[in-house]
Coordinates of C-alpha atoms in Angstrom, one line a residue:
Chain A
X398 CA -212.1 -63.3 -63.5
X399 CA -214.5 -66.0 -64.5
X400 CA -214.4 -67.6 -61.2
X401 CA -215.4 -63.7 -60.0
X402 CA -218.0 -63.7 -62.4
X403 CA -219.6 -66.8 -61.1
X404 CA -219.6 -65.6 -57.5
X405 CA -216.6 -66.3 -56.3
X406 CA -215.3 -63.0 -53.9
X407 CA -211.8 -64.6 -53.3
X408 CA -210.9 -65.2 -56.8
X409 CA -211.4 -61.0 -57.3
X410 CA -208.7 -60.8 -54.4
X411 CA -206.5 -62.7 -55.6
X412 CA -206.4 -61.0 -59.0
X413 CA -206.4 -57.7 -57.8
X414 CA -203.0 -58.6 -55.5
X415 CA -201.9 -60.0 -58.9
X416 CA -202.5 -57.0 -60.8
X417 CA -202.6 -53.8 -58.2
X418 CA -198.4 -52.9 -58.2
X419 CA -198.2 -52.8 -61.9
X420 CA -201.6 -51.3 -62.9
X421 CA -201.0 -48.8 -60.2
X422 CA -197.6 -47.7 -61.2
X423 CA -198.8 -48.3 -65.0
X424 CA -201.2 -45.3 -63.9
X425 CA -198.6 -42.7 -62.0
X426 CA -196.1 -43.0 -64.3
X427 CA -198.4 -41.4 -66.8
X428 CA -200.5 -38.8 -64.3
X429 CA -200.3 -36.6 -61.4
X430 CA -200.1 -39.0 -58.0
X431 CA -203.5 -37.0 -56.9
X432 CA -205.2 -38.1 -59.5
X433 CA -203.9 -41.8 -59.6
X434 CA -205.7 -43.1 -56.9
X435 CA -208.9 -42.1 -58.1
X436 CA -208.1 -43.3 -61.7
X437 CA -207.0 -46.3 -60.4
X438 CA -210.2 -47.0 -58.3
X439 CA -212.5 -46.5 -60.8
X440 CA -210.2 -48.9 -63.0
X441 CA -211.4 -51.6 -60.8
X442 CA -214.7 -50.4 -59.9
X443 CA -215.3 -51.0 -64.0
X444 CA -214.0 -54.2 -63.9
X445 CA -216.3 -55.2 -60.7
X446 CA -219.2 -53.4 -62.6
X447 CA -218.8 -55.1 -66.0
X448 CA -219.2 -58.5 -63.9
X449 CA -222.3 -59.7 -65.0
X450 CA -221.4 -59.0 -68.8
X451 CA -217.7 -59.9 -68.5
X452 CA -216.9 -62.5 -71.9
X453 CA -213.7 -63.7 -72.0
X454 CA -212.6 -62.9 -75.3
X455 CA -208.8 -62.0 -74.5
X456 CA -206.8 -62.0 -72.0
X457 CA -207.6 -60.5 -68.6
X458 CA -204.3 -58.6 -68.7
X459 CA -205.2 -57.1 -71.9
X460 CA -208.9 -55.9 -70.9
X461 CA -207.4 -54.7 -67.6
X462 CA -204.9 -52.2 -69.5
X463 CA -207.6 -51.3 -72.1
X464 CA -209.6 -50.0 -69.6
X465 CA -207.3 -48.2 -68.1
X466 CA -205.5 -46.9 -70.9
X467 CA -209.7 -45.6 -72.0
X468 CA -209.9 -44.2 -68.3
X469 CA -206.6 -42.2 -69.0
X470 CA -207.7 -40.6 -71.6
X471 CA -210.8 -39.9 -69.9
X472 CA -208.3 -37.9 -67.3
X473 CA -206.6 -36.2 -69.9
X474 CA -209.8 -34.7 -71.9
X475 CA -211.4 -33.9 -68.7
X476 CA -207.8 -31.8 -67.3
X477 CA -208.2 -29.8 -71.1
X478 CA -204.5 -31.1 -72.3
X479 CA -205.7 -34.2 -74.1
X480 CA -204.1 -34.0 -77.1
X481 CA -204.8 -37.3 -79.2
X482 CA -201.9 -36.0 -81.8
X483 CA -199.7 -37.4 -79.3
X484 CA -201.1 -40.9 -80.1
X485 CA -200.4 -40.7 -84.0
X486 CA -197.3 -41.5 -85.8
X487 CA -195.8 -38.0 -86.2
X488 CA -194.3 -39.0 -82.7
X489 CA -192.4 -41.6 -83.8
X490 CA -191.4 -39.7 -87.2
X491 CA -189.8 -37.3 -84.6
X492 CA -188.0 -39.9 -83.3
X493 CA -186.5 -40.3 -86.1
X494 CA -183.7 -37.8 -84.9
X495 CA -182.9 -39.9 -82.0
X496 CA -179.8 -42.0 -82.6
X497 CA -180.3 -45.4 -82.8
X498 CA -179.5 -47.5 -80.4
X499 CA -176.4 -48.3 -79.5
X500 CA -174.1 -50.3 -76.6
X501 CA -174.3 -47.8 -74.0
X502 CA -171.4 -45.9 -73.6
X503 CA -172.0 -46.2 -69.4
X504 CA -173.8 -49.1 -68.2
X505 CA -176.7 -47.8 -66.3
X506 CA -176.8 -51.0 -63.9
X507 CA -174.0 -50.0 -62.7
X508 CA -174.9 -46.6 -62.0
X509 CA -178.0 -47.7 -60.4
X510 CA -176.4 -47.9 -56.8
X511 CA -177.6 -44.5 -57.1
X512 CA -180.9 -43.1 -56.6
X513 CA -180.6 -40.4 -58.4
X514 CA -180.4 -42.5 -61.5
X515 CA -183.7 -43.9 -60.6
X516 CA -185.3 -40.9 -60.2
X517 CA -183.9 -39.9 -63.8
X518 CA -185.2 -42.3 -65.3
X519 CA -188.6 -42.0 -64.1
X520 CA -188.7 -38.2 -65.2
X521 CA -187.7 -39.2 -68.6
X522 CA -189.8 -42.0 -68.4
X523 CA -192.7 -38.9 -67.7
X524 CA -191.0 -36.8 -70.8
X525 CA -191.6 -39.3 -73.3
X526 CA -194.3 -38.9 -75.5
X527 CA -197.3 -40.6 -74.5
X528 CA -197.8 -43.3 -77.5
X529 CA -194.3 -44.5 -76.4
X530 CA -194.4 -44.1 -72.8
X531 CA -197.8 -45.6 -72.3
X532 CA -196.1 -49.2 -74.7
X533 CA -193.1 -48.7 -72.7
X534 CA -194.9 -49.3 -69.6
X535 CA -197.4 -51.7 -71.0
X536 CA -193.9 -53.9 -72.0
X537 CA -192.1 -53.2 -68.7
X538 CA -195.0 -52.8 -65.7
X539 CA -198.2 -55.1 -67.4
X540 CA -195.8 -57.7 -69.4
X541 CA -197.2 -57.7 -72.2
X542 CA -196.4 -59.2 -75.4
X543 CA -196.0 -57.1 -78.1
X544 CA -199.2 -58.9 -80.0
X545 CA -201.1 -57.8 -76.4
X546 CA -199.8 -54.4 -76.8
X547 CA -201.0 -54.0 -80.1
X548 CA -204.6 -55.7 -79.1
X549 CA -204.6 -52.9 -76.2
X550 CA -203.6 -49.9 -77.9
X551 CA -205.7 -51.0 -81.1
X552 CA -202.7 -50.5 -83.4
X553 CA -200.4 -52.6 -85.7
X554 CA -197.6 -55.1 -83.6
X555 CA -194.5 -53.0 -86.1
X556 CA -196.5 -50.2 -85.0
X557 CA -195.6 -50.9 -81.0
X558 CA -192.6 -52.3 -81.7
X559 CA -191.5 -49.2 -83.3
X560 CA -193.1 -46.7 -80.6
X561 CA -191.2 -49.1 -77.8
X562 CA -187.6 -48.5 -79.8
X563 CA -188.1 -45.0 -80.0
X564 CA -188.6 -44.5 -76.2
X565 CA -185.6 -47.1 -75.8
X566 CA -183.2 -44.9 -77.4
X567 CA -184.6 -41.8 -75.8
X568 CA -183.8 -43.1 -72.4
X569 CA -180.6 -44.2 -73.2
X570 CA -179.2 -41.1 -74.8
X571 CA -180.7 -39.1 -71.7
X572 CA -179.5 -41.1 -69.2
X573 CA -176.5 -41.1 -70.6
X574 CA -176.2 -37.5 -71.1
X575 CA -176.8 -37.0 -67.1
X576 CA -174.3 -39.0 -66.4
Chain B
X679 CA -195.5 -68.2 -79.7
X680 CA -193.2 -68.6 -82.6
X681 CA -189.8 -68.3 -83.2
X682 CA -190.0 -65.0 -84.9
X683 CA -192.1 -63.1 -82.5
X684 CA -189.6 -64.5 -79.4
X685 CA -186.8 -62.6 -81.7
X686 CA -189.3 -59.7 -81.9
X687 CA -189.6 -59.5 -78.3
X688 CA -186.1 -60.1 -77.7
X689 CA -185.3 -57.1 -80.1
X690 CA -187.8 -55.3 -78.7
X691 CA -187.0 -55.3 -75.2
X692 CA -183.3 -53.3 -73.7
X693 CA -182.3 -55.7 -71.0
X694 CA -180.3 -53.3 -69.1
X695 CA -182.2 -50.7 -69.3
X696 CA -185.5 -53.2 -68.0
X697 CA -183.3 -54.4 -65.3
X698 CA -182.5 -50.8 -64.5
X699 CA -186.6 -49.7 -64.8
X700 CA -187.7 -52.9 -62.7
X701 CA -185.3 -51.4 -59.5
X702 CA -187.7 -48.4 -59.6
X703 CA -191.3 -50.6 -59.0
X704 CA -191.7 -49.7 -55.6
X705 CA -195.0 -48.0 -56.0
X706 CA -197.7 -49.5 -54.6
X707 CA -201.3 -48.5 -54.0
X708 CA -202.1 -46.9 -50.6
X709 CA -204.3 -49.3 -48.4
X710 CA -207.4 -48.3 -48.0
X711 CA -207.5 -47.9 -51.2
X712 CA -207.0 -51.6 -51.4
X713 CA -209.3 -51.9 -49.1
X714 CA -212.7 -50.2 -50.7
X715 CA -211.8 -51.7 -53.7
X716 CA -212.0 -55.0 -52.2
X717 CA -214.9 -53.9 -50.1
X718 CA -216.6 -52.8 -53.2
X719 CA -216.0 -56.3 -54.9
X720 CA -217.3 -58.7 -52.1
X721 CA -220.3 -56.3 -52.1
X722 CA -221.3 -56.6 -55.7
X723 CA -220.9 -60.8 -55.1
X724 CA -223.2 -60.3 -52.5
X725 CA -225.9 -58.3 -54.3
X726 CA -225.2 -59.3 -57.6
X727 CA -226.7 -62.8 -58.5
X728 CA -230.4 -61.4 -58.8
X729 CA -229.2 -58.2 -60.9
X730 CA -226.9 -60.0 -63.2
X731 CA -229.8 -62.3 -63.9
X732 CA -232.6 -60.0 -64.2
X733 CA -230.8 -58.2 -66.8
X734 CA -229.8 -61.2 -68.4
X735 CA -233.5 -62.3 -68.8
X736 CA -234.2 -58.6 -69.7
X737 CA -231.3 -58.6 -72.3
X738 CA -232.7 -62.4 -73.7
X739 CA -236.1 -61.5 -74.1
X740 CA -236.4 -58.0 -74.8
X741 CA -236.1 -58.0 -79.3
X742 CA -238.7 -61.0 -78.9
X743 CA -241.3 -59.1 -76.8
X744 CA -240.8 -56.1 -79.0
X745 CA -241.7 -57.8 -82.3
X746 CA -244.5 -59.7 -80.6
X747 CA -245.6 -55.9 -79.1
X748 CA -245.4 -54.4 -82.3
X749 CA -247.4 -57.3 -84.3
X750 CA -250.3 -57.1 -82.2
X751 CA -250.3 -53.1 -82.4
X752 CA -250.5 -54.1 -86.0
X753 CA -253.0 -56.7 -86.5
X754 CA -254.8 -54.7 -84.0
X755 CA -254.9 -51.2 -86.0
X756 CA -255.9 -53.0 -89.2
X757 CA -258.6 -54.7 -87.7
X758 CA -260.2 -52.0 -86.3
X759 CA -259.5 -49.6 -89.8
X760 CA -260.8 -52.5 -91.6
X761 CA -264.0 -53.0 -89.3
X762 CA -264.4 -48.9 -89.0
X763 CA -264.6 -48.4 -92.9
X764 CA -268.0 -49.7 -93.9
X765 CA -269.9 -48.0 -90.8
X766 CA -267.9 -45.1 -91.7
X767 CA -269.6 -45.2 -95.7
X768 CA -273.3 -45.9 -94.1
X769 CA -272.5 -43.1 -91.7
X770 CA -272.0 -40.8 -95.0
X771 CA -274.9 -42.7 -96.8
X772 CA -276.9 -41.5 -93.5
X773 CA -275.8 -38.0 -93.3
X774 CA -275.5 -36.8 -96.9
X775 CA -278.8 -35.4 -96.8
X776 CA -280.0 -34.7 -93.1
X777 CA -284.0 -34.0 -92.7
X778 CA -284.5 -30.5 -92.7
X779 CA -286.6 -30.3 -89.5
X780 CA -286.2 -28.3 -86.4
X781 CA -282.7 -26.7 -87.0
X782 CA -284.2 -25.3 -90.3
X783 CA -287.3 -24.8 -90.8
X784 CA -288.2 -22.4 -87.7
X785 CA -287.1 -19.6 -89.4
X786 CA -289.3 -19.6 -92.2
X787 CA -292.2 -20.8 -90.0
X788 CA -291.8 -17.5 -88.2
X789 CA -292.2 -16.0 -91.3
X790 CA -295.5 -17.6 -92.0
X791 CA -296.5 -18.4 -88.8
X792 CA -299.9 -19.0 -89.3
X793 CA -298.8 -21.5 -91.1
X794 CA -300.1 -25.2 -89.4
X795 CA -296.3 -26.8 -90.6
X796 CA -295.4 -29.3 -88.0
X797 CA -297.4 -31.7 -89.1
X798 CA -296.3 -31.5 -92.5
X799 CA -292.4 -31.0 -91.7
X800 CA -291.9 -34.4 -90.1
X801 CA -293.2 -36.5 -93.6
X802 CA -290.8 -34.3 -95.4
X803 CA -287.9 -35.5 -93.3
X804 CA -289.4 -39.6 -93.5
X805 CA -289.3 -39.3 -97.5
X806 CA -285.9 -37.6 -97.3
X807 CA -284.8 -40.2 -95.3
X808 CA -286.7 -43.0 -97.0
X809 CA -285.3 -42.0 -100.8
X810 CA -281.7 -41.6 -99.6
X811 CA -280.1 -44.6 -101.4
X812 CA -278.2 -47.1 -99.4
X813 CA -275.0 -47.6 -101.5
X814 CA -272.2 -45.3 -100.6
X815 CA -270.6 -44.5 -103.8
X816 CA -273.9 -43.5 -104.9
X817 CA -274.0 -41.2 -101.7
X818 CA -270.8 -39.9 -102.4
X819 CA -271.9 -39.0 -106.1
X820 CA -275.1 -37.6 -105.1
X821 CA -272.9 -35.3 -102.3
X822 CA -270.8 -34.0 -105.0
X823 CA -273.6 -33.1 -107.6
X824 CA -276.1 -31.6 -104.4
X825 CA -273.4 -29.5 -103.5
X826 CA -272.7 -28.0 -106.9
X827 CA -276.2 -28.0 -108.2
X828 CA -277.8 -26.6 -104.4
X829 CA -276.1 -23.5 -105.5
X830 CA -277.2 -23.2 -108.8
X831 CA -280.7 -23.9 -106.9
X832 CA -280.2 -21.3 -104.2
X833 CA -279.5 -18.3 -107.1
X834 CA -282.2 -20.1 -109.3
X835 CA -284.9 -19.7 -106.7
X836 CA -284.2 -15.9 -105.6
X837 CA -284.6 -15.1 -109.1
X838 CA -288.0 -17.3 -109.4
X839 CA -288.8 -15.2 -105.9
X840 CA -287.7 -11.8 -107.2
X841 CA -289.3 -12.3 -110.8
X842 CA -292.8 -14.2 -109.9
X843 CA -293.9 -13.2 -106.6
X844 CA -297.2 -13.7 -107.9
X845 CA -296.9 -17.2 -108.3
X846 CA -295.7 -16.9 -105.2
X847 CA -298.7 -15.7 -103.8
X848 CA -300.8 -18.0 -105.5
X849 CA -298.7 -21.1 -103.8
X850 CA -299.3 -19.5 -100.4
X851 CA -302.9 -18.7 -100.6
X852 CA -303.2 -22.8 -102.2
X853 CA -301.3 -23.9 -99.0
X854 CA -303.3 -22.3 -97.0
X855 CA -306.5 -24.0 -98.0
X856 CA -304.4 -27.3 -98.0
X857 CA -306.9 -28.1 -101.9
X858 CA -304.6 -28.9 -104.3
X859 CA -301.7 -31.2 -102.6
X860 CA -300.3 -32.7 -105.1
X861 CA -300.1 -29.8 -107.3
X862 CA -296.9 -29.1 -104.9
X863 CA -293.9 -30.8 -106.8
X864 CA -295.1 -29.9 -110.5
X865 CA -295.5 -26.7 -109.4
X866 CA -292.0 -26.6 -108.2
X867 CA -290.4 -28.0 -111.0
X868 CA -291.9 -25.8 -113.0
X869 CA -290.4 -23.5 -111.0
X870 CA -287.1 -24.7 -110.7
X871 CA -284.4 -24.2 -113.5
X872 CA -283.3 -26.4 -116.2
X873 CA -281.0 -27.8 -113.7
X874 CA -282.6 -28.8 -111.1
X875 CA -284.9 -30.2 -112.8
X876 CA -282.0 -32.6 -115.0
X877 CA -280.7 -33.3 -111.2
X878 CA -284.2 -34.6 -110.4
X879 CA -284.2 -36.4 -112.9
X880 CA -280.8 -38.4 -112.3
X881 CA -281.7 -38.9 -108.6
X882 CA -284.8 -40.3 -109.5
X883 CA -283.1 -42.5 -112.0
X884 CA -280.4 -43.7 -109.0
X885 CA -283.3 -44.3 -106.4
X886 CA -284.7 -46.0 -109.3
X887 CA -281.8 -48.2 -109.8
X888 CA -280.8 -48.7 -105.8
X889 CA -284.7 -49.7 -105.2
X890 CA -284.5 -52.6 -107.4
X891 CA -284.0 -55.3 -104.7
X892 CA -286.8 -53.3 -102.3
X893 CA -289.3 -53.1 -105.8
X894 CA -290.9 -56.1 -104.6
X895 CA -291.8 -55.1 -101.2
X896 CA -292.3 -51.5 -102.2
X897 CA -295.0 -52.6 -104.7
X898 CA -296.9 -54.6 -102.0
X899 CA -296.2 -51.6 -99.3
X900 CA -296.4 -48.6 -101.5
X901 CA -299.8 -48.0 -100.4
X902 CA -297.6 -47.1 -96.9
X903 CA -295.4 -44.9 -98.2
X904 CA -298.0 -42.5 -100.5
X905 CA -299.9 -42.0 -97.8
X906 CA -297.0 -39.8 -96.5
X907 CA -296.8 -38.2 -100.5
X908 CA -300.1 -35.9 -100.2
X909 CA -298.9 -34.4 -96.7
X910 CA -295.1 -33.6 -98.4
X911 CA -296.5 -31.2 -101.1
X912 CA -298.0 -28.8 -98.7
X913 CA -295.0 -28.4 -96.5
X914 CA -292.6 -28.2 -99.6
X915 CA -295.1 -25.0 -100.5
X916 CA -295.2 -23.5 -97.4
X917 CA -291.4 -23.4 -96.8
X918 CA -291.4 -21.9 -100.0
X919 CA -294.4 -19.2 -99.5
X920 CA -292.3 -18.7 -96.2
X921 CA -288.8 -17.6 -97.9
X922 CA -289.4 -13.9 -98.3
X923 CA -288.4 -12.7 -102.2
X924 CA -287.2 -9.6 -101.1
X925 CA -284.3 -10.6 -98.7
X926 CA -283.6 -13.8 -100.5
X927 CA -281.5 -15.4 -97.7
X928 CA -279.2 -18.3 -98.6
X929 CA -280.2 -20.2 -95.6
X930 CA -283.9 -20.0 -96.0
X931 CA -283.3 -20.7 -99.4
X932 CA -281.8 -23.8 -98.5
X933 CA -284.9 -24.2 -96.3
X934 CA -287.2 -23.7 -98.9
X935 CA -285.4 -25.6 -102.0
X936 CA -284.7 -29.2 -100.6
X937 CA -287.8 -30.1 -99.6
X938 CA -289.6 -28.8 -102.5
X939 CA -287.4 -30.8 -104.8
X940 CA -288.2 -34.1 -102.5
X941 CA -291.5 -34.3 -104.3
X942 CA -290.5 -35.1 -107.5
X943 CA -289.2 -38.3 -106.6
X944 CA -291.5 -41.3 -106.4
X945 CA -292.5 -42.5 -103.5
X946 CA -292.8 -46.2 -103.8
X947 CA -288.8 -46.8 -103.5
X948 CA -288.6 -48.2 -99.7
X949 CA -284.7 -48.5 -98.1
X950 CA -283.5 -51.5 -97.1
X951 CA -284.2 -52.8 -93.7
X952 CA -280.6 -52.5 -92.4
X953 CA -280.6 -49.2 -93.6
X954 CA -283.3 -47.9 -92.2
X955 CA -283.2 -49.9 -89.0
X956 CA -279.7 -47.7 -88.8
X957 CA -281.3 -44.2 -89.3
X958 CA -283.9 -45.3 -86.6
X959 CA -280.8 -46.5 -84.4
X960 CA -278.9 -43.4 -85.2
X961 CA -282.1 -40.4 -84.6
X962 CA -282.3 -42.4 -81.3
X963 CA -278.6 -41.9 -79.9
X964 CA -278.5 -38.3 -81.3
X965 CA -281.9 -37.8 -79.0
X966 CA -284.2 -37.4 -81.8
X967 CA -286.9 -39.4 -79.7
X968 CA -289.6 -38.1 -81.6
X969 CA -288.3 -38.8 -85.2
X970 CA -287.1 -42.3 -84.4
X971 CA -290.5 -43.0 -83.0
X972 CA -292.4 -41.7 -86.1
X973 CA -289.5 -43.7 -88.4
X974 CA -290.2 -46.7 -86.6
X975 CA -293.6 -46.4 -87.1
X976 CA -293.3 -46.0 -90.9
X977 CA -290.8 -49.2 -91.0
X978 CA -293.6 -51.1 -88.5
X979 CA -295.9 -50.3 -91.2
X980 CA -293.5 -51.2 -94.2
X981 CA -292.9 -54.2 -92.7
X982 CA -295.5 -55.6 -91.0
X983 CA -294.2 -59.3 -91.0
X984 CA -291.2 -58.4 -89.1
X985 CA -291.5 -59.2 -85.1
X986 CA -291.4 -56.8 -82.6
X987 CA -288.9 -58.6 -80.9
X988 CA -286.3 -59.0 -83.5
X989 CA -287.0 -55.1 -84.2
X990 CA -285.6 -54.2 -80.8
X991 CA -283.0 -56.4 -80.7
X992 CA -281.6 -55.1 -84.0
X993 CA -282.1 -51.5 -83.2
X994 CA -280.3 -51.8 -80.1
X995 CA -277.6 -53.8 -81.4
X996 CA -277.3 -51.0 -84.6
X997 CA -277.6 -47.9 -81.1
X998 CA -274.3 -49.8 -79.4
X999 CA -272.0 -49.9 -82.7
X1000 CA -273.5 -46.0 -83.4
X1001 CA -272.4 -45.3 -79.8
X1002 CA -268.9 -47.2 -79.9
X1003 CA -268.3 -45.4 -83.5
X1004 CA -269.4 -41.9 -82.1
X1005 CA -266.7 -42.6 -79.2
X1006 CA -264.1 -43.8 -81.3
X1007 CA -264.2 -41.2 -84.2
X1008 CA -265.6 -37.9 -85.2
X1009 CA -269.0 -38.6 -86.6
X1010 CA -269.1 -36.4 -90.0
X1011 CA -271.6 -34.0 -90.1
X1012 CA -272.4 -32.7 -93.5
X1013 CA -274.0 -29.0 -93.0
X1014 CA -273.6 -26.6 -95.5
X1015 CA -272.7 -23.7 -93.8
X1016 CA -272.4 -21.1 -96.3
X1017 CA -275.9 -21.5 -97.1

């Protein structure tokens, strides 16, 4: 990004193939796949606006997903469901019903020569609540640390930890409970 | 990273269930979206240089150029206040007691209009303007104690009208014939109430006081200056011969009362020449040729050792700052409108 900042064109492509897969599917798993593409163009027009007053202060990973973690929200407020109680911890204290995690009972790698597994586990990737969906994907799509999570979502690291756990254990039981 | 957060992680993350999430990242973004992303990127290279720098210098130099804008805006204001303030106390000193001349006095010449005033209005307004004392707090002072004793004077002298038209008579009749001129200011004290005639006696003590400095010149000059005294008491009488008892109006009362108190004070008390060099400066903007004339003929005569030359160059000097100061503010005009 600094090499982009300084002039460089080629260093923007190169970071953008680095970083288009996961951001992208970072975005539709948590949005309608109409609105993804524009929420995931103006992610990047952001980052080629902010340019000139770009300081790297963290990592590019992390301001990447911060932005468009703030543009999601933006979506959501501007549909009329936002609902920012999803963010707080009364999510996870509903979790608390969940069962803990456990060995699972069926293996899901080795129900994954099916599809249809895949496609379940994206739905209850979608059915999650969206504290623990959006760390789940910020673990699994943008590789993030749990430190970088944290930094990103502005909360405690016990705090994503937690939130990641949680949606763990949901997609276990329900995948387990389709099969 | 440590140890601990590793285990964190480790703890943290479901391998099978990752492995099983990681078969599902097929998305991918469509490519033309790829493409006007990238399109839009190469295009802000190109054109960005000069903005990013521009607003760089903007952002760097903006809070200085603020605080300098806002210091000059300062100094400047307080310069100017403090340079306004003392013309603003001579311009009070100047108009505390305006020369009650053309504005005024027609009324009550068409009242008596066989009456031969102008040439006895215009000294009237030169001793005004020559006992008015130069220091401002003293103007100030003298404002407040006019304005409360003028109306003391005004009811005073309808009464003295109403009671004593006899007198009044007599006074006209003795203007007339133009014999007795100086009998015009005692016969108006006599005339005036108590009050008046305590106010009198205070101005004359202030001019007294204010005069000091000019006593020297005024002594030599003073010869000048009561050779305008005779010619006052006559117009001082026929204002007040011209003020009808019976209607007793406030304004012609006014008229009537302030140059016939003039007379009591002495004449030998001569303004400064700043001062007066002013008054000349100021009758001249305001379009009173004919006054400033006459005033500059009574200061030529005052002063005889002062040269022409250094006359004109101060009284033009004195008619730009009256000019600039007219622009710049509203000039105060003390008229007493009630009256």
């Amino acid at each position: 990004m600094q090499a982009y900042c300084a002039g460089n064109a080629q260093a923007f492509d190169a970071l953008y193939q680095r970083h288009r897969g996961p951001l992208y599917r970072y975005v539709c798993r948590q949005c309608q796949r109409a609105s993804a593409d524009e929420i995931f163009q103006d992610i990047w027009l952001k980052i080629v606006k902010a340019r000139a007053g770009y300081q790297p202060t963290a990592k590019f990973t992390t301001y990447l997903y911060t932005i468009a973690r703030r543009r999601l929200i933006d979506h959501y407020r501007s549909q009329g469901n936002v609902d920012t109680a999803v963010y707080d911890e009364s999510e996870d204290e509903d979790a608390d019903t969940v069962s803990v995690a456990g060995p699972l009972q069926a293996q899901p790698e080795n129900q994954a020569a099916n599809a249809q597994v895949l496609d379940q586990l994206l739905e209850e990737i979608e059915r999650l609540p969206p504290a623990q969906r959006e760390a789940f994907l910020l673990q699994e799509e943008a590789g993030l640390s749990l430190v970088e999570i944290a930094a990103t979502l502005d909360v405690g690291v016990e705090t994503v930890k937690s939130r990641i756990r949680y949606a763990i254990d949901k997609l276990r039981k329900r995948l387990v409970e389709h099969a | 990273m440590s140890n601990d957060e590793l285990q964190r992680e480790a703890a943290a993350r479901d391998a099978p269930l990752s492995a099983l999430y990681q078969r599902t990242r097929k998305d991918e973004p469509p490519a033309q979206l790829d493409a006007a992303i990238l399109a839009a990127a190469h295009r802000e290279v190109a054109a960005g240089p000069q903005r990013a720098n521009t607003s760089g210098n903007f952002a760097r130099f903006r809070m200085p150029l603020a605080l300098a804008a806002t210091l000059v805006l300062g100094i400047s204001v307080v310069a100017v206040v403090r340079q306004l303030e003392p013309r603003q106390e001579n311009l009070h000193v100047a108009m505390v007691e305006p020369a009650p001349t053309e504005s005024q006095l027609p009324e009550v010449q068409g009242s008596s209009a066989s009456e031969p005033a102008p040439a006895t209005q215009k000294p009237v307004a030169e001793m005004h303007a020559a006992l008015t004392p130069p220091a401002a707090p003293v103007a100030r002072d003298r404002l407040k104690k006019s304005a409360r004793v003028q109306e003391e004077k005004d009811s005073a002298a309808e009464q003295v009208a109403l009671a004593q038209p006899a007198e009044t008579e007599a006074i006209h009749s003795s203007s007339k014939a133009e014999s007795v001129p100086s009998s015009g200011p005692e016969l108006q004290l006599a005339l005036a109430p108590p009050v008046v005639v305590a106010q009198l006696a205070s101005d004359q003590a202030e001019t007294e006081a204010n005069s000091q400095e000019v006593d020297r010149i005024a002594s030599a000059k003073s010869s000048a200056a009561e050779m305008s005294a005779p010619r006052r008491a006559p117009a001082a009488m026929s204002a007040t011969v011209g003020s009808e008892p019976s209607n007793g109006s406030a304004n012609r009362s006014l008229a009537v009362e302030r140059p016939a108190a003039r007379p009591a004070k002495p004449a030998r008390a001569l303004k400064p020449i700043g001062t007066w060099l002013k008054e000349i400066a100021q009758l001249r903007v305001e379009g009173h040729e004919q006054e400033g004339a006459q005033q500059l003929q009574l200061f030529k005569n005052a002063y005889p050792d002062i040269s022409e030359e250094k006359i004109t160059s101060s009284l033009s000097g004195y008619e730009r700052d009256w000019r600039e100061a007219a622009k710049t503010r509203a000039v105060p005009v003390i008229v007493d409108e009630k009256k």
